[in-house]
PDB file of C-alpha atoms in Angstrom:
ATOM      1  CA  UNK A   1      45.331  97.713 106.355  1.00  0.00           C
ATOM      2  CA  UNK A   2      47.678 100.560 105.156  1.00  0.00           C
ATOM      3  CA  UNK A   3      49.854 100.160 108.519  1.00  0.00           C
ATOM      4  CA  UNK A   4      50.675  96.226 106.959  1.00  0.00           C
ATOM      5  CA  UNK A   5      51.572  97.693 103.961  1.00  0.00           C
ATOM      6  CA  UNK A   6      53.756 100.410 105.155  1.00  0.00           C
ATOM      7  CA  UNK A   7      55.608  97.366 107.723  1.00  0.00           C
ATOM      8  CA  UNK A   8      55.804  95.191 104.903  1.00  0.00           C
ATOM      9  CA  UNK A   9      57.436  98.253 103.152  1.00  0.00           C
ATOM     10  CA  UNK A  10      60.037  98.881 105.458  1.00  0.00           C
ATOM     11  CA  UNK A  11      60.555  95.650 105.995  1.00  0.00           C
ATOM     12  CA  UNK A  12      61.601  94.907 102.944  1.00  0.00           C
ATOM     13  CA  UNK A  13      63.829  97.875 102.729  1.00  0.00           C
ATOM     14  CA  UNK A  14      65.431  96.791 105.705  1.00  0.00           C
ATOM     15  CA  UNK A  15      66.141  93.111 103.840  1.00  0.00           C
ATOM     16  CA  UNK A  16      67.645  95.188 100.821  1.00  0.00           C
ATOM     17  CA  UNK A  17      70.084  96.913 102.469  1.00  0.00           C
ATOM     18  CA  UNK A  18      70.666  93.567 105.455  1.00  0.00           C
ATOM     19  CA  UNK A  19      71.676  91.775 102.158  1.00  0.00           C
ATOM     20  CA  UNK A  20      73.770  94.413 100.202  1.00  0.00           C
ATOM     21  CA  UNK A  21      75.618  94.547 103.905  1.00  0.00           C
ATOM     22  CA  UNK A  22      76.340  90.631 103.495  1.00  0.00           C
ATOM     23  CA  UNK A  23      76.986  90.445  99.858  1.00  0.00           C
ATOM     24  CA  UNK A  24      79.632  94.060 100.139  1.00  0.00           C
ATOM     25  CA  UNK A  25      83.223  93.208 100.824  1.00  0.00           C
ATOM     26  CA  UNK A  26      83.275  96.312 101.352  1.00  0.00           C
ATOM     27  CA  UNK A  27      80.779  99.139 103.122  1.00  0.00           C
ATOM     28  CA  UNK A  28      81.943 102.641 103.436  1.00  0.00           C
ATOM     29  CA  UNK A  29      80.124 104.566 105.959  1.00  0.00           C
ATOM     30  CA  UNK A  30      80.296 108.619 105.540  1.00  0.00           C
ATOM     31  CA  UNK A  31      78.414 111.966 106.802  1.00  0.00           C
ATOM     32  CA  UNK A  32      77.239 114.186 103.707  1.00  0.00           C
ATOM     33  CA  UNK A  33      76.238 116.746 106.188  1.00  0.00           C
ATOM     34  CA  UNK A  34      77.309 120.545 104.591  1.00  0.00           C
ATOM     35  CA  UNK A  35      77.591 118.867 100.255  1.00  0.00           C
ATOM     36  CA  UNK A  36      75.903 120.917  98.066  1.00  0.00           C
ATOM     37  CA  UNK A  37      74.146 118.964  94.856  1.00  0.00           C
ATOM     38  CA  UNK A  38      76.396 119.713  92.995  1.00  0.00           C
ATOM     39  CA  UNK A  39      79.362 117.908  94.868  1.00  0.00           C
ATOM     40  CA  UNK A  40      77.203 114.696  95.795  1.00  0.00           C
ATOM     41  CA  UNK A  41      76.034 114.451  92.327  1.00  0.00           C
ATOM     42  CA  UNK A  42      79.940 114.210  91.079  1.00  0.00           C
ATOM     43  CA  UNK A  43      80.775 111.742  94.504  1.00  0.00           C
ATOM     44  CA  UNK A  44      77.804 109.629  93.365  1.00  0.00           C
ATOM     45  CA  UNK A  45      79.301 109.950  89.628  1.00  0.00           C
ATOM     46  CA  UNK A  46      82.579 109.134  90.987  1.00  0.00           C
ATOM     47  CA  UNK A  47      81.194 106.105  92.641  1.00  0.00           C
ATOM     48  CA  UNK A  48      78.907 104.496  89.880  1.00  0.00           C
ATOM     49  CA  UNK A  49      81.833 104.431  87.858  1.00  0.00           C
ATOM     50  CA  UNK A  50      83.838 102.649  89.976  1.00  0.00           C
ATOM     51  CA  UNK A  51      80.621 100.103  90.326  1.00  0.00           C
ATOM     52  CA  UNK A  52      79.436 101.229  93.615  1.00  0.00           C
ATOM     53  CA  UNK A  53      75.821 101.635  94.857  1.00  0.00           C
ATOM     54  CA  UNK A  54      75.565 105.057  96.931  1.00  0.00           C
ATOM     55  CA  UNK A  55      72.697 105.108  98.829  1.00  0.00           C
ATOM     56  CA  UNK A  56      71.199 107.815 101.680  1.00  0.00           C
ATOM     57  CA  UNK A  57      69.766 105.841 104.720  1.00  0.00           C
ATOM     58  CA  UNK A  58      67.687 106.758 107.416  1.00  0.00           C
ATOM     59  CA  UNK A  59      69.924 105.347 110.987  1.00  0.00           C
ATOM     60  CA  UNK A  60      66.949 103.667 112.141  1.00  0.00           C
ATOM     61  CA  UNK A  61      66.910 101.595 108.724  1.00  0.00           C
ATOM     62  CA  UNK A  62      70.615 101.062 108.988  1.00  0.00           C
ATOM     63  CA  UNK A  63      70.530  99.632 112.655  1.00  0.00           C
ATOM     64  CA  UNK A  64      67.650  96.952 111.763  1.00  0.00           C
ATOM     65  CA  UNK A  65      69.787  95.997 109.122  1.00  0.00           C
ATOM     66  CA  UNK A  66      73.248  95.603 110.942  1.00  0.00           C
ATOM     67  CA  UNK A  67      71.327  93.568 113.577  1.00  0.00           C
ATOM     68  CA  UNK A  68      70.183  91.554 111.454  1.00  0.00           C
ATOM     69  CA  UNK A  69      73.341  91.163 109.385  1.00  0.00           C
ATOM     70  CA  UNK A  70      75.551  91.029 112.861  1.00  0.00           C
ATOM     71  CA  UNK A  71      77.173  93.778 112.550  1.00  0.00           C
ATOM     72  CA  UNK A  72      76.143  95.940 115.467  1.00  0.00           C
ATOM     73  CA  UNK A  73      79.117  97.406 116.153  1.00  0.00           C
ATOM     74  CA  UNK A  74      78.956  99.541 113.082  1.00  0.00           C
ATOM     75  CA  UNK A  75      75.453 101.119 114.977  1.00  0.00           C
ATOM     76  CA  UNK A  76      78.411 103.823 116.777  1.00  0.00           C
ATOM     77  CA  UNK A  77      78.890 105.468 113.885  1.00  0.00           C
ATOM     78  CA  UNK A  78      74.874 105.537 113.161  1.00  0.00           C
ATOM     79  CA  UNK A  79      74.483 109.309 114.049  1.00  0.00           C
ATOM     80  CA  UNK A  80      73.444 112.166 111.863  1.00  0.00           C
ATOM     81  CA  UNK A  81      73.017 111.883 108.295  1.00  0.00           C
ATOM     82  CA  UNK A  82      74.378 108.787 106.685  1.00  0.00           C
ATOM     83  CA  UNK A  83      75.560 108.110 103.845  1.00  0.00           C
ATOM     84  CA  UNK A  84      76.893 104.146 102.687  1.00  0.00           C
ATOM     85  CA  UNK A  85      78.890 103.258  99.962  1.00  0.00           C
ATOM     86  CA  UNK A  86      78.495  99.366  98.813  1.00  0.00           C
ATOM     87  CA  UNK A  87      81.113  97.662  97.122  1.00  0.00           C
ATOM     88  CA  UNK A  88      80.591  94.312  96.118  1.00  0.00           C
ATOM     89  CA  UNK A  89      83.808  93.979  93.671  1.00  0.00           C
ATOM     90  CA  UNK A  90      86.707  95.805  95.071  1.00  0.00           C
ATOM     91  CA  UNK A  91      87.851  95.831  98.398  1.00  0.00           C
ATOM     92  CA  UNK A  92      89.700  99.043  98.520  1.00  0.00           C
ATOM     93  CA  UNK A  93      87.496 101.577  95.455  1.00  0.00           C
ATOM     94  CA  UNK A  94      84.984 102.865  97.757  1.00  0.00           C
ATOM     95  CA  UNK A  95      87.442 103.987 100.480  1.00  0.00           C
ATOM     96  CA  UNK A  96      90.020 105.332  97.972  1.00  0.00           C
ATOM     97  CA  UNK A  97      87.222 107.429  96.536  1.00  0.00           C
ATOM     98  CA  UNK A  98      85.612 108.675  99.657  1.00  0.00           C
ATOM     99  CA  UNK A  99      88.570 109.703 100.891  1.00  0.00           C
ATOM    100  CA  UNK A 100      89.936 111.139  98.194  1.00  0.00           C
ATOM    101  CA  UNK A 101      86.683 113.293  97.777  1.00  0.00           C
ATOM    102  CA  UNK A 102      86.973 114.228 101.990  1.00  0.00           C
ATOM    103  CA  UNK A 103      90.332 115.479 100.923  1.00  0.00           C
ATOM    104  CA  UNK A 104      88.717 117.956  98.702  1.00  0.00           C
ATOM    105  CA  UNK A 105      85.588 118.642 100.400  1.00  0.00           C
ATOM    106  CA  UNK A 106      85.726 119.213 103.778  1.00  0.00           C
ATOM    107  CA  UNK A 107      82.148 118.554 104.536  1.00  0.00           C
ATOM    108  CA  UNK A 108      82.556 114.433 104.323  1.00  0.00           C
ATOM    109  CA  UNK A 109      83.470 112.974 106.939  1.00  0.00           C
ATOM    110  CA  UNK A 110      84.317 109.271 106.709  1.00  0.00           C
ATOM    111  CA  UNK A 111      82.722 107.336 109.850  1.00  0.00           C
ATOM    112  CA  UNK A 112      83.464 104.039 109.899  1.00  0.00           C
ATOM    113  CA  UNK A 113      82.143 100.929 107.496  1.00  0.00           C
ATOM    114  CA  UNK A 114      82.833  97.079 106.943  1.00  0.00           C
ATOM    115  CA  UNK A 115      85.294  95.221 105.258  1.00  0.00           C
ATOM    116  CA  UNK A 116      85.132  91.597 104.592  1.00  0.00           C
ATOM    117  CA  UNK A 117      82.785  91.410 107.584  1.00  0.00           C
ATOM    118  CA  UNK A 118      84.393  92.693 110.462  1.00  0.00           C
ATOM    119  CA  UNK A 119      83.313  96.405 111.324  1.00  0.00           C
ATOM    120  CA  UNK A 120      86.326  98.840 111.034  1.00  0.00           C
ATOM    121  CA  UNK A 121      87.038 102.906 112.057  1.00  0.00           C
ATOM    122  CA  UNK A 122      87.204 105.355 110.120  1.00  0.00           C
ATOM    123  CA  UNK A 123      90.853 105.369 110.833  1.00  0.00           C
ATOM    124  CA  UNK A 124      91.111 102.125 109.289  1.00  0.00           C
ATOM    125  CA  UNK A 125      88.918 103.165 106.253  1.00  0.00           C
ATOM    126  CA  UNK A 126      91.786 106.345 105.712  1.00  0.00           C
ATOM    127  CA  UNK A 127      94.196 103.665 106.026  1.00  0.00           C
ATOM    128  CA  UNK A 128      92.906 101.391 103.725  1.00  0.00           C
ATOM    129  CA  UNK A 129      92.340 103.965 100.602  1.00  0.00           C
ATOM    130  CA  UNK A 130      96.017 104.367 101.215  1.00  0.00           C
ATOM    131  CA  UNK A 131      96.610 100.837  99.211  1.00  0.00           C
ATOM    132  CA  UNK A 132      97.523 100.662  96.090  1.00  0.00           C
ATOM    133  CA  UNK A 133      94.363  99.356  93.858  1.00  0.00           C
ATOM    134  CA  UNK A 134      93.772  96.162  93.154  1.00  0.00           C
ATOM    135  CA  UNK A 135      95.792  96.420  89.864  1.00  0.00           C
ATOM    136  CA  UNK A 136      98.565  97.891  91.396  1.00  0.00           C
ATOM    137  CA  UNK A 137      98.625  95.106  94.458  1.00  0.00           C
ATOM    138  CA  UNK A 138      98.552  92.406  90.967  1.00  0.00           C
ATOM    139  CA  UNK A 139     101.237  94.552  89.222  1.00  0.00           C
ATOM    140  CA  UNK A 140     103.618  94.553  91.936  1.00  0.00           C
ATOM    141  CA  UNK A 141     102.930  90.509  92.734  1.00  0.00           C
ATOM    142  CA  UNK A 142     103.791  90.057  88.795  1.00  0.00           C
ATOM    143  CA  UNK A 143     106.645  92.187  89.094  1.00  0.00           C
ATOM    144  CA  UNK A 144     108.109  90.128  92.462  1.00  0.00           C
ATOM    145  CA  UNK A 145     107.353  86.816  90.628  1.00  0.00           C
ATOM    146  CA  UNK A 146     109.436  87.964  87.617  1.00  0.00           C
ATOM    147  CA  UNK A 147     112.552  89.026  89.346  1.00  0.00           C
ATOM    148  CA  UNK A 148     114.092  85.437  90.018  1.00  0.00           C
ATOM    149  CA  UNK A 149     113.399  84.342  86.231  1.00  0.00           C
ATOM    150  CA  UNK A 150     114.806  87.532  84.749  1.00  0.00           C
ATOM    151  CA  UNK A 151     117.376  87.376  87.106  1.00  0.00           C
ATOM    152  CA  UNK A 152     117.971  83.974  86.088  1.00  0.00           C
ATOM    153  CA  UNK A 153     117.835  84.328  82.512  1.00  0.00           C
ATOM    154  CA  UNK A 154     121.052  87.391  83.019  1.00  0.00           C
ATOM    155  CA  UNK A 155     122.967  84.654  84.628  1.00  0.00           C
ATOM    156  CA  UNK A 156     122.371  82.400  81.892  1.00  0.00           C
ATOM    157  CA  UNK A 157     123.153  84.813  79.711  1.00  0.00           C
ATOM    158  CA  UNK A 158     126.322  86.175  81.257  1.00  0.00           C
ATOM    159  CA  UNK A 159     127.675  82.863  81.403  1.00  0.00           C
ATOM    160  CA  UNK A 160     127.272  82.161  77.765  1.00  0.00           C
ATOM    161  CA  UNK A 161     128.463  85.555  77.022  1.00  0.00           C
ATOM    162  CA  UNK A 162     131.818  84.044  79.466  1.00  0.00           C
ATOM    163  CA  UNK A 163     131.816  81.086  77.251  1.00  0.00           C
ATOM    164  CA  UNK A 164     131.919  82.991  73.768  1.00  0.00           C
ATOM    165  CA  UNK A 165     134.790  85.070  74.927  1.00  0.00           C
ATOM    166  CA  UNK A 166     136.883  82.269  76.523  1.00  0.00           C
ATOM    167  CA  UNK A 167     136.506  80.161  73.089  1.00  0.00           C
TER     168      UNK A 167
END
């Protein structure tokens, strides 16, 4: 009877983390190997504020729960100790931060993770906490959609200025 409980368990566990994988746009896969306390307490600090869920998984747990997500080809990267970042809100926070933090401390080492779905390297993750943040990407949009009307309005404004002068 305790065996069904401990299955049901990990079972569950393995549905947690199957859905966070699904509901994530983005999944950050790192080694923690060689962080004192002290460091993964300010990288998990880091991380909550930016609203994402840190968690330490066992490999085994992680594999059940790519395979049943479909995202096997993530299980590569499933050696050693494992660490996953879960970002359900921003696409490029959990990479920036990781990365950021590898720069720092030599002891993380990005793996791999999942963005949007489709399994990526940990090439790719460096890559993408390259990008501006979501704010920036907006800012600069705003900025590009301003630039004909203020360009626009100087014309206008140059010509009336031509006008004045002439009468």
């Amino acid at each position: 009877m305790a065996n069904a409980k401990v299955i049901e368990a990990k079972q569950e566990a393995v549905n947690v983390v199957t859905g966070k994988l699904q509901n994530s746009i983005t999944t950050v896969v790192a080694d923690y190997r060689g962080l004192n306390v002290s460091q993964v307490t300010e990288l998990r600090k880091q991380l909550r504020e930016a609203g994402i869920e840190f968690q330490v998984l066992k490999n085994t747990l992680l594999r059940r729960a790519t395979a049943a997500a479909e995202l096997t080809e993530l299980d590569e990267v499933l050696t050693g100790p494992t660490a996953v970042a879960f970002s359900a809100n921003d696409a490029v926070a959990p990479a920036k931060i990781l990365n950021d933090f590898a720069k720092k401390n030599d002891a993380l080492k990005l793996k791999g993770g999942v963005v949007e779905g489709k399994v990526i390297g940990a090439d790719q993750i460096k890559a993408l906490a390259e990008l501006p943040s979501r704010e920036g990407l907006l800012s600069m949009l705003l900025s590009v959609l301003q630039a004909p009307v203020r360009n626009f309005a100087l014309a206008v404004k140059a010509v009336a200025e031509k006008e004045e002068q002439s009468a």
